[in-house]
Short mmCIF file of C-alpha atoms and ligand atoms in Angstrom, two decimals:
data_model
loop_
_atom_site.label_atom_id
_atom_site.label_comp_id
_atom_site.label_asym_id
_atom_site.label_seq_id
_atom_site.Cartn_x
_atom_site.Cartn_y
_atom_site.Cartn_z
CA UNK B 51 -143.15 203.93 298.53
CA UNK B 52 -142.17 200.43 297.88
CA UNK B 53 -143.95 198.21 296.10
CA UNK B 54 -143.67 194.43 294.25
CA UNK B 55 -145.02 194.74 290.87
CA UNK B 56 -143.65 193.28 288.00
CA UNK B 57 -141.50 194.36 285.12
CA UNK B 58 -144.28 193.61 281.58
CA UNK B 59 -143.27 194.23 278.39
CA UNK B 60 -145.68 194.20 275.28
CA UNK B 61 -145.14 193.96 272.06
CA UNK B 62 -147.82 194.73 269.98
CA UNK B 63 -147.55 193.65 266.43
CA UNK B 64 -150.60 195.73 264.97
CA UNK B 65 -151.03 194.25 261.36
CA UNK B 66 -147.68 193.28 260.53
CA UNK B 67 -146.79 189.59 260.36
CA UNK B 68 -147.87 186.00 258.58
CA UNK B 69 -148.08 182.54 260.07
CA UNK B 70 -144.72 181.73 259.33
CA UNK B 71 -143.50 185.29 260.27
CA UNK B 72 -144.88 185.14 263.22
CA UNK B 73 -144.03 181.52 264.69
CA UNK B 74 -140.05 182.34 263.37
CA UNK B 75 -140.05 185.69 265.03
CA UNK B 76 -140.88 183.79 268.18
CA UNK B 77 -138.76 180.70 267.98
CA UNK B 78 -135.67 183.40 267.56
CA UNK B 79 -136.82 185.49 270.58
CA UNK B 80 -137.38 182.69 273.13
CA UNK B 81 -133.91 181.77 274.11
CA UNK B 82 -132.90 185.48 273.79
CA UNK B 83 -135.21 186.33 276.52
CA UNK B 84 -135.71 183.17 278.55
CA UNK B 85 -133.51 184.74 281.52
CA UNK B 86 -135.35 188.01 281.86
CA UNK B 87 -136.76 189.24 284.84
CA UNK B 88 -139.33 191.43 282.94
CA UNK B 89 -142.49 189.45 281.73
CA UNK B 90 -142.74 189.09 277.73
CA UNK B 91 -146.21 189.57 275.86
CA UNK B 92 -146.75 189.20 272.05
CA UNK B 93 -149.78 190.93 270.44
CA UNK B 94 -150.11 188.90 267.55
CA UNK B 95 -152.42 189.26 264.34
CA UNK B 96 -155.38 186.99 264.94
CA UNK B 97 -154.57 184.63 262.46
CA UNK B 98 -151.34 183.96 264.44
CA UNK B 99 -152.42 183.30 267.80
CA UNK B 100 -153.33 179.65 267.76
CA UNK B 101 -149.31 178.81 265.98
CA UNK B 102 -147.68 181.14 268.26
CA UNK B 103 -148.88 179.93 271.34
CA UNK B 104 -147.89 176.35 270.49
CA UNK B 105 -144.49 177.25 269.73
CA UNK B 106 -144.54 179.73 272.91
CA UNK B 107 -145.69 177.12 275.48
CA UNK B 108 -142.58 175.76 276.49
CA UNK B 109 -140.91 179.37 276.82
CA UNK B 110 -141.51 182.42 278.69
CA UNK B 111 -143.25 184.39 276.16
CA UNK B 112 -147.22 185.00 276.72
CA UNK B 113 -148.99 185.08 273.57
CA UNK B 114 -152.40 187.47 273.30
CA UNK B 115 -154.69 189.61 270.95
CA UNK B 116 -155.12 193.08 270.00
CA UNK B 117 -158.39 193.62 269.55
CA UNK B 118 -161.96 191.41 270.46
CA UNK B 119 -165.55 191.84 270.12
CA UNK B 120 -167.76 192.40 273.70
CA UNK B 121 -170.70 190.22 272.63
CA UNK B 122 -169.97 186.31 273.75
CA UNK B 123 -171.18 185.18 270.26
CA UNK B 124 -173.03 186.22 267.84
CA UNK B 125 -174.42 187.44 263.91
CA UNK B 126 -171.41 190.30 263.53
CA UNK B 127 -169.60 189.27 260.64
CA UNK B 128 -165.73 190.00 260.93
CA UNK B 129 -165.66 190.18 264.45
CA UNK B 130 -164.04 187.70 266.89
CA UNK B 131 -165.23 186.80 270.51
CA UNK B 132 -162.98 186.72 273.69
CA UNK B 133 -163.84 182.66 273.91
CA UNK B 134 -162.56 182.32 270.86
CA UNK B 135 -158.97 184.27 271.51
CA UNK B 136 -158.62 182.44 274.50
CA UNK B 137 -159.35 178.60 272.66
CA UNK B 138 -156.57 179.95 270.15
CA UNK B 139 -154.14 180.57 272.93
CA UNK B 140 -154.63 184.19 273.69
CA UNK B 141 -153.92 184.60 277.55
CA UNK B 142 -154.53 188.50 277.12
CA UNK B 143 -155.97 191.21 274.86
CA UNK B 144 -154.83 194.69 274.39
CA UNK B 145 -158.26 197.34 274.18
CA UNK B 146 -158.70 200.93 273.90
CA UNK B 147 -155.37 201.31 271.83
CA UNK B 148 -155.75 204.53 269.95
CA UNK B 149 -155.80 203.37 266.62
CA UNK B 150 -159.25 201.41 267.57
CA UNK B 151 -160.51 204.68 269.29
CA UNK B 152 -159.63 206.98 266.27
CA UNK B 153 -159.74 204.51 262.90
CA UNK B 154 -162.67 202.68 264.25
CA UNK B 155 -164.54 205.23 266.66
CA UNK B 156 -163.94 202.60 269.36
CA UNK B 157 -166.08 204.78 272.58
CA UNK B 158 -165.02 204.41 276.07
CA UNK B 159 -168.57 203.05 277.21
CA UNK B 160 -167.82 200.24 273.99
CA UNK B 161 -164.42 199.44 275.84
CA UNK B 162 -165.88 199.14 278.63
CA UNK B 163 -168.18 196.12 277.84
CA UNK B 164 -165.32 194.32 275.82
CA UNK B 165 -163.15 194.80 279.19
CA UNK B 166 -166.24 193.13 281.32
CA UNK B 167 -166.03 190.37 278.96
CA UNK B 168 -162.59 189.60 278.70
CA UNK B 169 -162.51 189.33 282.14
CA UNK B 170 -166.08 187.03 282.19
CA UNK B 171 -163.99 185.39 279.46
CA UNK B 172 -160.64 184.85 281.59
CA UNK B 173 -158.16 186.32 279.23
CA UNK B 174 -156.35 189.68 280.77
CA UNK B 175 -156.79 193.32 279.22
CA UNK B 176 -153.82 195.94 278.79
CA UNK B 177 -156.46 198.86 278.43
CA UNK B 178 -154.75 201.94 276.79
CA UNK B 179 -155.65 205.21 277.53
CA UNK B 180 -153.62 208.82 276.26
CA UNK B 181 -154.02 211.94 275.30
CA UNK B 182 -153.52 213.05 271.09
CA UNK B 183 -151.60 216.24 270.92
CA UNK B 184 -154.33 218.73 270.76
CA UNK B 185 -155.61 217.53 273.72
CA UNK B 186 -152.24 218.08 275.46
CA UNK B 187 -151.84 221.94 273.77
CA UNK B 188 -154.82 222.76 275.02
CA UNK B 189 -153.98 221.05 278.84
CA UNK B 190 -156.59 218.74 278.95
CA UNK B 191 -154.15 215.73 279.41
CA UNK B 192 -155.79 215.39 283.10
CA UNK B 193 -158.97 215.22 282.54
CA UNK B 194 -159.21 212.65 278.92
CA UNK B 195 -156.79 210.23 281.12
CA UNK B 196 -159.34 210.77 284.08
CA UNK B 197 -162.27 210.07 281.58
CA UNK B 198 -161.22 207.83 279.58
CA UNK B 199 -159.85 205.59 283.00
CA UNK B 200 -162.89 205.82 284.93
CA UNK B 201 -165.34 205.23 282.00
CA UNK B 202 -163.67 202.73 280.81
CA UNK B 203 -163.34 200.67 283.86
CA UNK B 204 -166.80 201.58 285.11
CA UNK B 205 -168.71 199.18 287.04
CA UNK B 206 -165.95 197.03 287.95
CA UNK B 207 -164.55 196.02 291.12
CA UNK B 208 -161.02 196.01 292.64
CA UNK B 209 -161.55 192.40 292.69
CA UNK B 210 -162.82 191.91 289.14
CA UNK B 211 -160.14 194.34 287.86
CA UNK B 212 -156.98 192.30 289.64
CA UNK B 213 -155.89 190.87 286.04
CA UNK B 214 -155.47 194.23 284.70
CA UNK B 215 -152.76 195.99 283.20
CA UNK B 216 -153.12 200.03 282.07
CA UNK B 217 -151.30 201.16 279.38
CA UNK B 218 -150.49 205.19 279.06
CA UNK B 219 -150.21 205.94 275.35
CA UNK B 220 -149.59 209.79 274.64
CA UNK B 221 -151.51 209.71 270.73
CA UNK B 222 -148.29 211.91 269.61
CA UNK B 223 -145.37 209.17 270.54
CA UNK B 224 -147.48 206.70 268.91
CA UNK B 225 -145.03 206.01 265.73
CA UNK B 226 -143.51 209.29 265.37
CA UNK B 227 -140.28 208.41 267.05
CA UNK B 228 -140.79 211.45 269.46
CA UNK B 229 -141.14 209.23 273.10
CA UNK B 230 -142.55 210.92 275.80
CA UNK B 231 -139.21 212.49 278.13
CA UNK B 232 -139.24 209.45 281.24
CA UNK B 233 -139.83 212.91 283.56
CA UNK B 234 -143.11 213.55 281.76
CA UNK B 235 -144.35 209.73 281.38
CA UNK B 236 -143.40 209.10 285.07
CA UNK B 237 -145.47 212.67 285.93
CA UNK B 238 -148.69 211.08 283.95
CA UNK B 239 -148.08 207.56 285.48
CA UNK B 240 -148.23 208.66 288.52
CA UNK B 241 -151.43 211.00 287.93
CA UNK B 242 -152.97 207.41 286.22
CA UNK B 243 -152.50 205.73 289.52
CA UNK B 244 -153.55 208.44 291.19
CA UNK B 245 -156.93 208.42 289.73
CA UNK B 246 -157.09 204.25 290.01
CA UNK B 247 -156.27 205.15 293.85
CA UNK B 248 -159.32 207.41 294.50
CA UNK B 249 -161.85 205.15 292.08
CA UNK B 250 -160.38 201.74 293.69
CA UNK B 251 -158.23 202.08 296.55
CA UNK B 252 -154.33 202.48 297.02
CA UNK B 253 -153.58 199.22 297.82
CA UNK B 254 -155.16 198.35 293.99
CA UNK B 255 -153.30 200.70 292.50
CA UNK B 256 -150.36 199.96 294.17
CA UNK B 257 -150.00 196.79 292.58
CA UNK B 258 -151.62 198.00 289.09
CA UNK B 259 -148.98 197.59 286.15
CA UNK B 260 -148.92 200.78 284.47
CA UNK B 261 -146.87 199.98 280.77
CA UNK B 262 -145.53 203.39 278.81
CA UNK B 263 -145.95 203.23 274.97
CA UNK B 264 -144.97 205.53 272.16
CA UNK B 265 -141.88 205.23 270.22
CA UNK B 266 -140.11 203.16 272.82
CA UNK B 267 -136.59 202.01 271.68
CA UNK B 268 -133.54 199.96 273.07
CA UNK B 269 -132.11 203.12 273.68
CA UNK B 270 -134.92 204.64 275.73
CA UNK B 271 -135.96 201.55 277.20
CA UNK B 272 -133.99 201.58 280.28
CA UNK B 273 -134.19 205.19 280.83
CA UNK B 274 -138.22 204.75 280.79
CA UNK B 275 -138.47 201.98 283.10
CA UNK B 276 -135.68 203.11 285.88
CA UNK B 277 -138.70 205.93 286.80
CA UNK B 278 -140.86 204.03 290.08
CA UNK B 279 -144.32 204.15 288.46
CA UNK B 280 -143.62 203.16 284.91
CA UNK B 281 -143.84 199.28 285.73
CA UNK B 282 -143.64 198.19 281.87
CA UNK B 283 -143.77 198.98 277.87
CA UNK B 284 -145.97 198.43 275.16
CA UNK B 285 -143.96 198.74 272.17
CA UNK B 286 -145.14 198.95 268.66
CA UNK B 287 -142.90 199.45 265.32
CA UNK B 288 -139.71 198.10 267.72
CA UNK B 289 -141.52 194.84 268.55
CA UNK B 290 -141.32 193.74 264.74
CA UNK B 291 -137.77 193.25 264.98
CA UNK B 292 -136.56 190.04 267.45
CA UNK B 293 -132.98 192.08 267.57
CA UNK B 294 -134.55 195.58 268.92
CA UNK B 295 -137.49 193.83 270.75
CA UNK B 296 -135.12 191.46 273.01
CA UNK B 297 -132.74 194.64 273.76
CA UNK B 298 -136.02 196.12 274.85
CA UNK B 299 -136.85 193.35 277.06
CA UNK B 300 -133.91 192.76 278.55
CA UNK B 301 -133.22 196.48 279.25
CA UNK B 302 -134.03 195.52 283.01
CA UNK B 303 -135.61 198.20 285.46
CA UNK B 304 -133.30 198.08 288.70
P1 LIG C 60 -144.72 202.61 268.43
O1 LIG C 60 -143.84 201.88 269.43
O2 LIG C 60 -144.50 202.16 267.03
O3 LIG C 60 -144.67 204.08 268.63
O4 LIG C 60 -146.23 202.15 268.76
C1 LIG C 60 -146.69 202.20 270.07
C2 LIG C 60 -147.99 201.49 270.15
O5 LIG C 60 -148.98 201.90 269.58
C3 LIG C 60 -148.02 200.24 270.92
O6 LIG C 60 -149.33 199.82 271.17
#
């Protein structure tokens, strides 16, 4: 089937990166990326957003967060609020990664209300959902994507949900530099949007961006995004490097 969704690629800095790290790094990507096709996101510490964004607003990279509180404001000391991402410069916020759900015993019903307020809030979230590699031995990869997808996302609307991008994150590719095969992330893609299709219609999930992460590389970049429904790429440790991250980007799906 054809379809018109765009090329997004991620990078997701996790806690790696200063100030001054941070607003180089993105001064030396810009022009390296300016012509791309593919959309460019930057998951930057916190303490980075507000410098990054300045330096970012006159190029094509989109500057976000990694993490947020659901509450709009309020006595929870060391946690930030959407509002205040988005004042910083944050257009978007990646939730649900799997570091959150296992370091931090982040639930699915707890995503769930920081997704409802991001998008009260107006900034867009890349939820990530994926299986860890028990889960996948003992072939239960179906049902935690179903779970984790529908509970995640409950309550909400086609119409509320048009901002949002799904990430698939297999737990095992996550930093191990063993990527999911593009056969097997294209197989579980296309099972995600399957599931987004019976909860909120095909035409939604026709135009959902569905972004692959786990140990993507330049070199299996191209490979992962040439399959039809893996529309982008969150990538982690390659993402830290402006020479590796703009071969990523500019790896262009066809
Ligand atoms: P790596 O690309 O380092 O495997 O990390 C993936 C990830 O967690 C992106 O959110």
């Amino acid at each position: 089937m054809s379809h018109s969704r765009p090329t997004v690629i991620t990078g997701n800095w996790k806690m790696y990166k200063t100030i001054d790290e941070a607003v180089r790094f993105v001064k030396e990507l810009a022009p390296l990326v300016q012509e791309s096709t593919a959309q460019v996101y930057l998951a930057v510490p916190f303490t980075a957003i507000h410098a990054t964004a300045e330096v970012a607003k006159s190029t094509k990279i989109v500057i976000g967060a990694q993490n947020m509180n659901d509450a709009s404001e309020g006595a929870f000391t060391g946690e930030i609020a959407a509002r205040m991402l988005k004042e910083a410069g944050a257009k978007f916020v990646i939730l649900g990664h799997s570091e959150r759900r296992k370091i931090f015993h982040e639930t699915n019903s707890f995503i769930n209300k920081k997704v409802k307020r991001a998008l009260i809030e107006g900034l867009q979230p890349i939820l990530c959902v994926g299986e860890t590699k028990e889960e996948r031995e003992q072939n239960k990869t179906a049902e935690v994507l179903e779970s984790q997808i529908s509970q995640s996302l409950a309550d909400l609307s086609a119409e509320q949900l048009a901002s949002l991008i799904l990430a698939y994150e297999p737990v095992w590719a996550i930093g191990t530099d063993l990527a999911a095969t593009p056969e097997m992330a294209q197989k579980e893609h296309e099972f995600c949007r399957s599931i987004v299709a019976k909860n909120w219609g095909s035409d939604f999930a026709e135009h959902l961006v569905i972004q692959y992460g786990g140990s993507v590389k330049p070199d299996n970049a191209k490979a992962l995004l040439e399959q039809p429904d893996i529309d982008g790429l969150l990538v982690g440790g390659a993402s830290l490097s402006v020479d590796s991250f703009s071969k990523i980007v500019n790896s262009q799906k066809i």
